[in-house]
XYZ file of C-alpha atoms in Angstrom:
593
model
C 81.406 77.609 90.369
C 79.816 79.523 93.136
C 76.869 82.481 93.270
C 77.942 83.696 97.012
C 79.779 82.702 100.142
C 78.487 80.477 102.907
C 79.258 83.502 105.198
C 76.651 85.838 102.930
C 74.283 84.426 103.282
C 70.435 85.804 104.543
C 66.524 86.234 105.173
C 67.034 88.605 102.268
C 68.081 85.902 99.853
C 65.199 83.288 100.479
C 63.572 81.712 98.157
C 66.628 81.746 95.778
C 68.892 78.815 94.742
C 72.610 79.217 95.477
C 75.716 77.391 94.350
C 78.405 77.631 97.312
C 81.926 76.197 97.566
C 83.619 75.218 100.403
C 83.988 72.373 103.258
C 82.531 70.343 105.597
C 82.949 71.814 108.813
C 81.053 69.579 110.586
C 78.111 66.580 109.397
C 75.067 65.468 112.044
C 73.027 62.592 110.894
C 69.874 63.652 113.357
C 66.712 61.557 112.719
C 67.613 60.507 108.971
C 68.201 64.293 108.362
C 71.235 65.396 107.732
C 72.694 68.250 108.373
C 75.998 69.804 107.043
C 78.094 73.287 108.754
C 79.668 74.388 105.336
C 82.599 76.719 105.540
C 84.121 79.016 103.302
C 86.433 82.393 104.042
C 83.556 84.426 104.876
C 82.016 82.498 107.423
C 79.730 78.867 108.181
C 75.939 78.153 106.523
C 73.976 75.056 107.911
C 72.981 72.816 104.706
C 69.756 70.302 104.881
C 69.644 67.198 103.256
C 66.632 65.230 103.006
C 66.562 61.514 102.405
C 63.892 62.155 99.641
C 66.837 63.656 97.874
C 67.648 60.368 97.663
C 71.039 60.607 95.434
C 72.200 63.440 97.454
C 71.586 61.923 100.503
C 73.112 58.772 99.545
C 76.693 61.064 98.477
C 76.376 62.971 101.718
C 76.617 60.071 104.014
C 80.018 60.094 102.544
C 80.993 63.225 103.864
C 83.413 64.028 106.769
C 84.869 67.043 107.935
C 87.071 69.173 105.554
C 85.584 67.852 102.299
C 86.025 70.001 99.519
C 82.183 70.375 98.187
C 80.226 72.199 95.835
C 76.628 72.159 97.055
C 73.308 73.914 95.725
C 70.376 74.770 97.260
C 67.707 76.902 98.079
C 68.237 79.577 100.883
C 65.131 79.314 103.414
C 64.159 81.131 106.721
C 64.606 79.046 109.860
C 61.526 78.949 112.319
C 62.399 81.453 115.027
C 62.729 78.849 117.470
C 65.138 77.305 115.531
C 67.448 80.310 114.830
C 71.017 80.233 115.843
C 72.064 83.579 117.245
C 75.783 82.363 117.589
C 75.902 82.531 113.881
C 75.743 85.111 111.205
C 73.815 82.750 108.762
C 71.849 81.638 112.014
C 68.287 82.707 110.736
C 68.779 80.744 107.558
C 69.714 77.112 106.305
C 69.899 75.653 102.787
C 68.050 72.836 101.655
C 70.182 70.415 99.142
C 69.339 70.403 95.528
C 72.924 69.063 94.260
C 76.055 67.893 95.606
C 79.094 67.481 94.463
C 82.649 65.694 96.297
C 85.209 67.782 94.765
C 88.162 66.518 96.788
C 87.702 64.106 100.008
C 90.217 64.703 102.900
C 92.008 62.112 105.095
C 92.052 62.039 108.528
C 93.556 65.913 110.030
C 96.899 65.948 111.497
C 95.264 68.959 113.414
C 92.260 69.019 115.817
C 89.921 72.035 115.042
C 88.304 71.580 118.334
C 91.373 71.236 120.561
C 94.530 73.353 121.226
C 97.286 72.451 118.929
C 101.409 72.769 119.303
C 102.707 75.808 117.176
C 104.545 73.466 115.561
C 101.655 71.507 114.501
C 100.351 74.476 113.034
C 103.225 75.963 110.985
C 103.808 72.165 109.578
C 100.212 72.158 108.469
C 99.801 75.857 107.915
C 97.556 75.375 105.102
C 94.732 73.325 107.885
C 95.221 75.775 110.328
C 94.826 79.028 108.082
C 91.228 77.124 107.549
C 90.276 77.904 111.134
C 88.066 81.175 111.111
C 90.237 82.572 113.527
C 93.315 82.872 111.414
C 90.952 83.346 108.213
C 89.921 86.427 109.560
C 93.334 87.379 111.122
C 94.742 87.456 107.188
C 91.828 89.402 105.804
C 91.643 92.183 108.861
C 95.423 92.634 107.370
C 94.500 92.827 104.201
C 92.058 95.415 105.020
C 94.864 97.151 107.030
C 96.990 96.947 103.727
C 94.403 98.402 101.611
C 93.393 100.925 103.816
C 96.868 102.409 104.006
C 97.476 101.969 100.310
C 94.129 104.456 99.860
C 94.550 106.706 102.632
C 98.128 107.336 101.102
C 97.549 107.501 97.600
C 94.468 110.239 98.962
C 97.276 112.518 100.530
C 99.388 112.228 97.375
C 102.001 109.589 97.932
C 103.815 107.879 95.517
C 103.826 104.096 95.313
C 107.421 103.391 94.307
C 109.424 100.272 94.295
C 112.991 99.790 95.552
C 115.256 97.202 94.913
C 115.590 93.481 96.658
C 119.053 92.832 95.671
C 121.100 95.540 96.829
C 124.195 96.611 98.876
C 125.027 95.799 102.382
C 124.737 99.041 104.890
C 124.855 98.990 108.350
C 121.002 99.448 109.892
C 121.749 97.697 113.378
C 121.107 94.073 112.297
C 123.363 91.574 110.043
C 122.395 91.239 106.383
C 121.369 88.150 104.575
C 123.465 87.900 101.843
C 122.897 86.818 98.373
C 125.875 85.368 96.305
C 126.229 86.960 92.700
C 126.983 83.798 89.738
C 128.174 86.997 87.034
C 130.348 88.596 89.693
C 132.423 85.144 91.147
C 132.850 86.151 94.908
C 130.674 89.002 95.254
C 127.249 89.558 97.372
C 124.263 91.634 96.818
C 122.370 91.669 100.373
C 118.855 91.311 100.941
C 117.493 95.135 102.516
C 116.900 95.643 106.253
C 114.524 98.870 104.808
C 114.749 100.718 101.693
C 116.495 103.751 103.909
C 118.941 104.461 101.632
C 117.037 104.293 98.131
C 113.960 106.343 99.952
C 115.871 109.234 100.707
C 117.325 108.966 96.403
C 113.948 108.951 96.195
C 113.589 112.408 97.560
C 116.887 113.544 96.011
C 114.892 112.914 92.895
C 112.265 115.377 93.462
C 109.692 112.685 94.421
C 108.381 114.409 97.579
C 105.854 111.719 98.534
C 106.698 108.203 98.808
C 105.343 104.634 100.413
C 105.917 101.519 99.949
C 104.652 98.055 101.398
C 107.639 96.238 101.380
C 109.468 93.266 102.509
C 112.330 93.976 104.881
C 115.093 91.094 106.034
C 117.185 90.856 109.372
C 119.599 88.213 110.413
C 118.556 88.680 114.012
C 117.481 86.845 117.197
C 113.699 86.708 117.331
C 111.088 86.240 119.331
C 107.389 86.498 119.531
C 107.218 89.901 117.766
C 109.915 89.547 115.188
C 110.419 87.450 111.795
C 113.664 87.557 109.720
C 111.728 88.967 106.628
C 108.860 91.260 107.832
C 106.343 93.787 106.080
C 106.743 97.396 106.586
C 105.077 100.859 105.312
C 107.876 102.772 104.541
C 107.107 106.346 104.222
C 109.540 109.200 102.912
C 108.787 112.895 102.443
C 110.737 116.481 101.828
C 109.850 119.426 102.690
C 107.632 118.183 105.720
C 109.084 118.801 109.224
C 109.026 116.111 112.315
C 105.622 117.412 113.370
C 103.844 117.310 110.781
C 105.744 113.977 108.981
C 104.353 112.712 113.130
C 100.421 114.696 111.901
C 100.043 112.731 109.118
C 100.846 109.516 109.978
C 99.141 109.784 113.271
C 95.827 110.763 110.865
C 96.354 107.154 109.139
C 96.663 105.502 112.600
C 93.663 106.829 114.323
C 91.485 106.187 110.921
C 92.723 103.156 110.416
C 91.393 101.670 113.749
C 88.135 103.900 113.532
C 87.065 101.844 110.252
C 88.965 98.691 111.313
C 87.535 98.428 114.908
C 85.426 101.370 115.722
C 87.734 102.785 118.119
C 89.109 106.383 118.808
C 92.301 106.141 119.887
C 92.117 110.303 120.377
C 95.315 112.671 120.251
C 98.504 110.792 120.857
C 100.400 112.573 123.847
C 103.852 113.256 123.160
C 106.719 112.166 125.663
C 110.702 112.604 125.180
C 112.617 109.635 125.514
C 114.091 110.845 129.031
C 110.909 110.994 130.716
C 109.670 107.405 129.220
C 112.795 105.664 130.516
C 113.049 107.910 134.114
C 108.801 106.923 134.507
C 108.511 103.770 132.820
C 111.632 102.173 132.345
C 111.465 101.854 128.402
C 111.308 103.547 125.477
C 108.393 102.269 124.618
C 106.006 102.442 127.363
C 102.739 100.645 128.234
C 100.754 103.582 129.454
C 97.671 100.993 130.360
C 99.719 99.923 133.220
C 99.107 102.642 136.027
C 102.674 101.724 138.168
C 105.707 104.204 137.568
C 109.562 104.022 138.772
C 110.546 106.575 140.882
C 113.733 107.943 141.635
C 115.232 108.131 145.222
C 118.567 108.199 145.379
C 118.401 111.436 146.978
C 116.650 110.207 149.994
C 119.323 106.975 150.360
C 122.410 108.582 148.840
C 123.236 108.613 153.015
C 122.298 105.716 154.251
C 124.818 102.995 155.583
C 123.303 100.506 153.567
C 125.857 100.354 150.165
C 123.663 98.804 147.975
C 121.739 101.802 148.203
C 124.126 104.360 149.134
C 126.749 103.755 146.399
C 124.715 104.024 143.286
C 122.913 106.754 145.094
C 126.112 108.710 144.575
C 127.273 107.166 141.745
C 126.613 109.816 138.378
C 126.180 106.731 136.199
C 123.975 105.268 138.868
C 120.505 104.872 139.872
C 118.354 104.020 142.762
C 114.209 103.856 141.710
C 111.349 102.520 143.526
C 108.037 100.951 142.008
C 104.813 101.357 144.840
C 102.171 98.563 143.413
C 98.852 99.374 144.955
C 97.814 96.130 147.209
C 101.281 94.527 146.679
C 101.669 93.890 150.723
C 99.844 90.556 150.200
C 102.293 89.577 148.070
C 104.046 86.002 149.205
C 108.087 85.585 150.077
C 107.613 83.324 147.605
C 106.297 85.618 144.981
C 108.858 88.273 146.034
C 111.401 85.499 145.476
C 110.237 85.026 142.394
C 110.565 88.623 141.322
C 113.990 88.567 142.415
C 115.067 85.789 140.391
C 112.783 87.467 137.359
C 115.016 91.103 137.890
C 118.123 88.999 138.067
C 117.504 88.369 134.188
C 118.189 91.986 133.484
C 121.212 92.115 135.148
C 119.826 93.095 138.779
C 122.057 91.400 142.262
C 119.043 91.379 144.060
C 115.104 93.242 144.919
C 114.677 95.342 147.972
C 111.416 95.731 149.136
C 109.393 97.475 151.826
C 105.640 96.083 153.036
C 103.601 98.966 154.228
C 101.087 97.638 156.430
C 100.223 100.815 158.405
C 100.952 103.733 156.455
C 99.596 105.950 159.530
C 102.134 104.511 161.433
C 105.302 105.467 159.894
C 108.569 103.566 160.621
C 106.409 100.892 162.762
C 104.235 100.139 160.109
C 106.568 99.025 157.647
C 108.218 95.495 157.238
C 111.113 95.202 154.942
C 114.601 93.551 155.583
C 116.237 96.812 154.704
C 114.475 98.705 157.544
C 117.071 98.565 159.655
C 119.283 101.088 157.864
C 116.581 103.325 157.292
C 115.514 106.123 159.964
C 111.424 107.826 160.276
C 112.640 111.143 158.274
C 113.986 108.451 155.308
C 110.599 106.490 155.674
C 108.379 108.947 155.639
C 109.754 110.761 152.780
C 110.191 107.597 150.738
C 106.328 106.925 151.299
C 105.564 110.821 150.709
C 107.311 111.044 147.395
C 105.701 107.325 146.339
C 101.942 108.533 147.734
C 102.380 104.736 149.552
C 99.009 103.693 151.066
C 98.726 101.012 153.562
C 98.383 97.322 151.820
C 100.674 98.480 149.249
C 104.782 97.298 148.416
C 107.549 99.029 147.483
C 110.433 97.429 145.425
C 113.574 98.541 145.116
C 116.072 99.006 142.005
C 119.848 100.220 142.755
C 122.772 99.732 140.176
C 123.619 101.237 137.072
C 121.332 103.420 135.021
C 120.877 101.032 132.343
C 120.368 97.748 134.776
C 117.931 99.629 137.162
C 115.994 101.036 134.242
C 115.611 98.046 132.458
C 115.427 95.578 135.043
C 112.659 98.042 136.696
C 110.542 98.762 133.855
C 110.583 94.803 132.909
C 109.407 94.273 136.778
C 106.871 96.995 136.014
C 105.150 95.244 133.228
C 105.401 91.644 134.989
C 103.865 92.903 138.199
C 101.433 94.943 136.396
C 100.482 91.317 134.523
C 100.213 89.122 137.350
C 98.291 91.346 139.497
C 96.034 92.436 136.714
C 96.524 96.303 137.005
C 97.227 96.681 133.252
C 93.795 97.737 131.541
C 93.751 95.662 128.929
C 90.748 96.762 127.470
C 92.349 100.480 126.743
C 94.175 101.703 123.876
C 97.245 103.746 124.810
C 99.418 105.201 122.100
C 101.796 107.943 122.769
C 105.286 109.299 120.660
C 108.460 109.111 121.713
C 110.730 111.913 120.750
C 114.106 113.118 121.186
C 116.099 110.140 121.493
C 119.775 110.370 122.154
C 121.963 110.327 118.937
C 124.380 108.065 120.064
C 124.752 105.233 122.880
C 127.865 104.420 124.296
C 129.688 100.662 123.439
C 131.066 98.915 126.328
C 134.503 99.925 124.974
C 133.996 103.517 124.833
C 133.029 104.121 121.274
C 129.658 105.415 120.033
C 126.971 103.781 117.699
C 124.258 105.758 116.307
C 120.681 104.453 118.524
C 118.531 104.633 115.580
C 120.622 104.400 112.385
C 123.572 106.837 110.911
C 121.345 108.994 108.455
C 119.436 110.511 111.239
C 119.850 113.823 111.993
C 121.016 115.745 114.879
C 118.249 117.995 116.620
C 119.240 121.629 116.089
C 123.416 121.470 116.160
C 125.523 121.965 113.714
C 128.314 119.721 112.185
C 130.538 121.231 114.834
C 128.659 121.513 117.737
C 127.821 117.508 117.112
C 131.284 116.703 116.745
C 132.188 118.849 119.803
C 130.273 116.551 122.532
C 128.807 113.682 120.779
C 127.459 112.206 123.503
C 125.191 114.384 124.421
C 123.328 114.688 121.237
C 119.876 114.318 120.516
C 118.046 112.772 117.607
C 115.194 114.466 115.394
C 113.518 111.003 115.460
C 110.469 109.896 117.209
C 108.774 106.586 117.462
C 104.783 105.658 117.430
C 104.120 103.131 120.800
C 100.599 101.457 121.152
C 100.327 99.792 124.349
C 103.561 99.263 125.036
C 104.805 97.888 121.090
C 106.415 100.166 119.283
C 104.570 100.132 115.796
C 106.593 103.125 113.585
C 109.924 104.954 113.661
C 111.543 107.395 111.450
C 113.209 110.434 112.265
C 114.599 113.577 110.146
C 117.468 112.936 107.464
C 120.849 114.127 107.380
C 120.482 116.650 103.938
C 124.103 117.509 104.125
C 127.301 116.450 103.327
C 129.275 117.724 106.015
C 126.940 116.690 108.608
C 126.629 113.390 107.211
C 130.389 112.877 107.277
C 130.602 114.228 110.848
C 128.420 111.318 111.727
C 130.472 108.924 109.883
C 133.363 110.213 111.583
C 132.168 109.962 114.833
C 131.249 106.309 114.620
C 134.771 105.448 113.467
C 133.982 105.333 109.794
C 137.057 106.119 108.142
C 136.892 108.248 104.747
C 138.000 105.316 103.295
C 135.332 103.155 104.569
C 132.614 105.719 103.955
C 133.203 105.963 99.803
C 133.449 102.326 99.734
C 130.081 101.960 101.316
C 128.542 105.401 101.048
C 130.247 106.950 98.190
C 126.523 107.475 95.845
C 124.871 109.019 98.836
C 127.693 111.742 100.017
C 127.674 112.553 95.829
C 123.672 112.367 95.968
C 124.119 114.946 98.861
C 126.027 117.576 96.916
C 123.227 118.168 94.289
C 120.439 120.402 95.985
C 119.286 117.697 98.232
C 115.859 118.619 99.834
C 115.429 118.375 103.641
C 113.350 114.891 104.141
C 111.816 112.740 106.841
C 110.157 109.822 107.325
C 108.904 106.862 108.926
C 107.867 103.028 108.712
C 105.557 100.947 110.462
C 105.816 97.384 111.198
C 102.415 96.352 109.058
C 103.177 93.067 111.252
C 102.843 94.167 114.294
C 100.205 96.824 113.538
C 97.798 93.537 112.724
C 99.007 91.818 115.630
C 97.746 94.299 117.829
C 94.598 95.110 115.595
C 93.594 91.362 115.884
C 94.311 91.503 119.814
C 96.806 88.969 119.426
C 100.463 88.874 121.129
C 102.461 86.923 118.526
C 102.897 88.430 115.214
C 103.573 84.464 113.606
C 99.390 84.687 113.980
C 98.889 87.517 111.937
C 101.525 86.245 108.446
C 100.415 83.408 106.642
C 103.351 81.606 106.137
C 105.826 82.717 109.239
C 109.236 81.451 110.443
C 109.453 79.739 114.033
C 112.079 81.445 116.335
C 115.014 79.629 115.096
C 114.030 81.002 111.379
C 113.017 78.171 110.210
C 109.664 77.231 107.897
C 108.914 73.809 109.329
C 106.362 73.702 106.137
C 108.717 73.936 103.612
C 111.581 72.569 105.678
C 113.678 75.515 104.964
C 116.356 76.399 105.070
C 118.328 73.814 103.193
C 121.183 72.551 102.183
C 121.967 73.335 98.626
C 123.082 71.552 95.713
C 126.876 71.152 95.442
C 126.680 72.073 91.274
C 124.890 75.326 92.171
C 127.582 76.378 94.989
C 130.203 74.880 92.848
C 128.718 77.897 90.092
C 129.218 80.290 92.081
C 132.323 79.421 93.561
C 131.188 78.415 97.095
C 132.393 76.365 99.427
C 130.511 74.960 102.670
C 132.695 74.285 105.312
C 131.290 72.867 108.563
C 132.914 73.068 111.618
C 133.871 69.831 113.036
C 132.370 69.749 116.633
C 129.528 70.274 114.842
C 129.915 66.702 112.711
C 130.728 65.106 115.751
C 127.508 66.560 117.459
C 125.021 65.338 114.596
């Protein structure tokens, strides 16, 4: 039905008749001309209809915007004066030879020229995927997609397929579960990655895998998350940490030099210590120039307990943020910040104005001042390299509180005062994360998931001091997301059982659930690695967006929910009846509806 797009279109092609397909972006009637913006996915032509056209003109006073049309013409060159630089097709229009209405629309439940709800949009998703904006959104990602697809099939990856309906392992998040109709009381669960099959993959003497896959989480969300979500998963043997981090850092930086022209350079490496001790996070926003400091050396002899009894607390921490010009900063504001560290856990935000930085102990203004001396001062604005008009806030409580309290202030400050460069690209890895984090009862889950290995111990050594274990895993952050993660398999039984055993997995409990993979492990299994990205995310932040619902074409909301579909819903009683289901709902909640 068409010869080109609207979006195609150019000086080259003048003189030629076109057939284009699209709709009415917008209709002028100027001085018994008129004049049509067509729209298709590639991009906006203007059409010309003359009244001598006399049928044509007569069908396109019928026209309003988002009519489905199919329109010929013949492509001329617009006098210079009347060239539109704001457009690609700006130095050309058409000039009607036939019109057709394939479809009229009625009046938009959405505003094109206005700012509509979210929930507009993702009732309507169809309209709004019209916009330009979110057309081009979903073809930079397909362009992302087929990018990786070639750069991996170059470096001699396998495309392989894993199962949908499989069985439920623990990978951090609950399952959704699907109920079997053959096997009356049973579940297959939907995969939260294809962890498991990828490393039977290797087993199987496929070295190099990928996959662009659908992954599903039963989790909380928020503007970065969706409870079924797109990653590159990426599996290889004989390839060590380093280089499993080489290659995929290669697809990265190419990926953004043909998608946006941009180097993003070497990727500095930092160990997951040093990220949470400078920035507060594992996944660090390097474009933001402010870094926590820790003092509780300085205050671990103060009078003052909030500062003195984490100071000498082992699992406690005292850490400072200095923010550049921060002294100008209202009560109010600082109130505000207070309130904002109080989310994370925080009793309350110390903080120290230094107006005169010449002047020492005199030049500072701070309602803590009063327990600090001119040696505590002066070191405190030493070790911070505090400059007069500049404020220091304080964090003192547990490790985990200060940290993450802290590095959340970090990025907020950094925000409002417009310190964060947000013009820069910043990736870095993260390496050598701990192998274990501690449960509030004592007991010990693994931080990334239970098939990553150790970093150079031995099945006894790990079981000897588990706590204190590293991880041969390592996560990709671009500024400040985290956008891969993978790590170095477990290729051994023993050690793989040493893990099990360590996060209370009981021998029973480990055939039941891991039975095929201890077997798979007996039979010359290879060492392997790997790693998936969040393709998701990685378009979210190649679009320059910061809510990944903008970059999928059909997303959930927050609560999971499609508000297009109106799912999910209730099903029909002679399908649960089939598979032996009951629904049983609780009866506050009856009452409530």
């Amino acid at each position: 039905m068409r010869t080109h797009y609207c979006g195609h279109l150019n000086k080259s092609l003048a003189g030629q008749t076109v057939d284009l397909c699209g709709w009415v972006n917008r209709r002028r009637d100027l001085g018994g001309l008129i004049f049509i913006d067509m729209r298709d996915r590639e991009g906006v032509v203007q059409v010309v209809i003359d009244p001598d056209m006399t049928e044509i003109f007569t069908l396109a006073n019928q026209l309003r915007n988002e009519f489905c049309i199919r329109l010929s013409g013949e492509v001329r060159e617009r006098p210079e004066s009347q060239c539109n630089k704001d457009m690609a097709t700006g130095e050309v229009e058409i000039f009607a030879t036939g019109l057709e209405i394939i479809n009229r629309s009625e009046a938009l439940p959405l505003d094109f020229n206005q700012k509509n709800s979210e929930e507009q949009r993702l009732k309507y998703r169809y309209l709004d995927l019209r916009r330009p904006e979110m057309s081009d959104r979903i073809k930079l990602r397909a362009k992302a997609s087929s990018f990786v697809r070639r750069f991996l099939d170059d470096n001699a990856f396998l495309d392989i397929e894993t199962p949908v309906l499989t069985k439920a392992t623990p990978e951090g998040a609950r399952d959704y579960l699907v109920p079997s109709r053959v096997h009356k009381g049973k579940f297959y669960a939907l995969p939260q990655s294809p962890q498991l099959f990828k490393q039977l993959l290797m087993m199987s003497g496929f070295d190099r895998y990928y996959q662009i896959v659908k992954c599903f989480r039963d989790e909380d969300l928020r503007a970065d998350r969706q409870p079924e979500f797109t990653q590159i998963d990426i599996e290889t043997s004989f390839m060590s940490a380093d280089q499993v981090r080489a290659v995929t850092e290669k697809m990265i930086t190419e990926m953004w030099q043909e998608l946006l022209n941009v180097d993003l350079g070497t990727f500095p490496v930092m160990s997951f210590q040093e990220a949470a001790r400078r920035f507060g996070s594992d996944k660090p926003d390097l474009r933001n120039p402010l870094e926590l400091v820790d003092v509780a050396d300085i205050l671990k002899d103060v009078e003052f307990q909030v500062f003195s009894a984490p100071a000498n607390d082992p699992k406690g921490r005292v850490a400072v943020i200095r923010v550049p010009g921060g002294a100008s900063l209202s009560r109010k504001q600082i109130d505000e910040y207070t309130k904002f560290v109080g989310i994370y856990g925080a009793k309350g935000l110390a903080w120290m104005k230094v107006n005169d930085r010449a002047a020492g102990i005199e030049g500072v203004q701070s309602p803590v001042a009063k327990f600090l001396n001119e040696e505590i001062v002066t070191t405190l604005l030493e070790r911070t390299q505090a400059e007069s008009g500049d404020i220091i806030f304080f964090g003192a409580d547990s490790k985990r509180v200060v940290t993450e309290a802290m590095g959340a202030l970090r990025l907020k400050v950094g925000e409002d005062l417009e310190l964060t460069d947000k013009s820069a690209w910043k990736p870095l890895w993260v390496v050598d994360f701990p192998m274990f984090e501690e449960n509030e009862d004592g007991s010990l889950s693994a931080m990334h998931h239970p098939f990553t290995s150790p970093l150079n111990l031995t099945p006894e050594e790990l079981a000897a001091n588990p706590a204190d274990a590293l991880s041969n895993a390592y996560d990709m952050v671009i500024n400040g997301y985290e956008v891969g993660g993978g790590s170095v398999r477990i290729h051994n039984s023993e050690m793989q059982s040493t893990v099990f055993d360590i996060l209370g997995i009981s021998t029973e409990e480990q055939r039941l659930k891991f039975g095929f993979l201890l077997d798979a492990l007996k039979f010359g299994t290879p060492p392997h690695a790997g790693l998936a990205f969040g393709l998701d995310r990685l378009v979210m932040l190649l679009c320059g967006t910061d809510n990944i619902r903008d970059v999928i074409a059909f997303p959930k909301t927050t609560a999971a929910a499609c508000l297009l579909t109106d799912a999910p819903s209730l099903a029909n009683p002679a399908s649960l009846e089939e598979l032996s289901i009951a629904v049983k709902i609780a009866k506050k909640k009856i009452d409530q509806e």
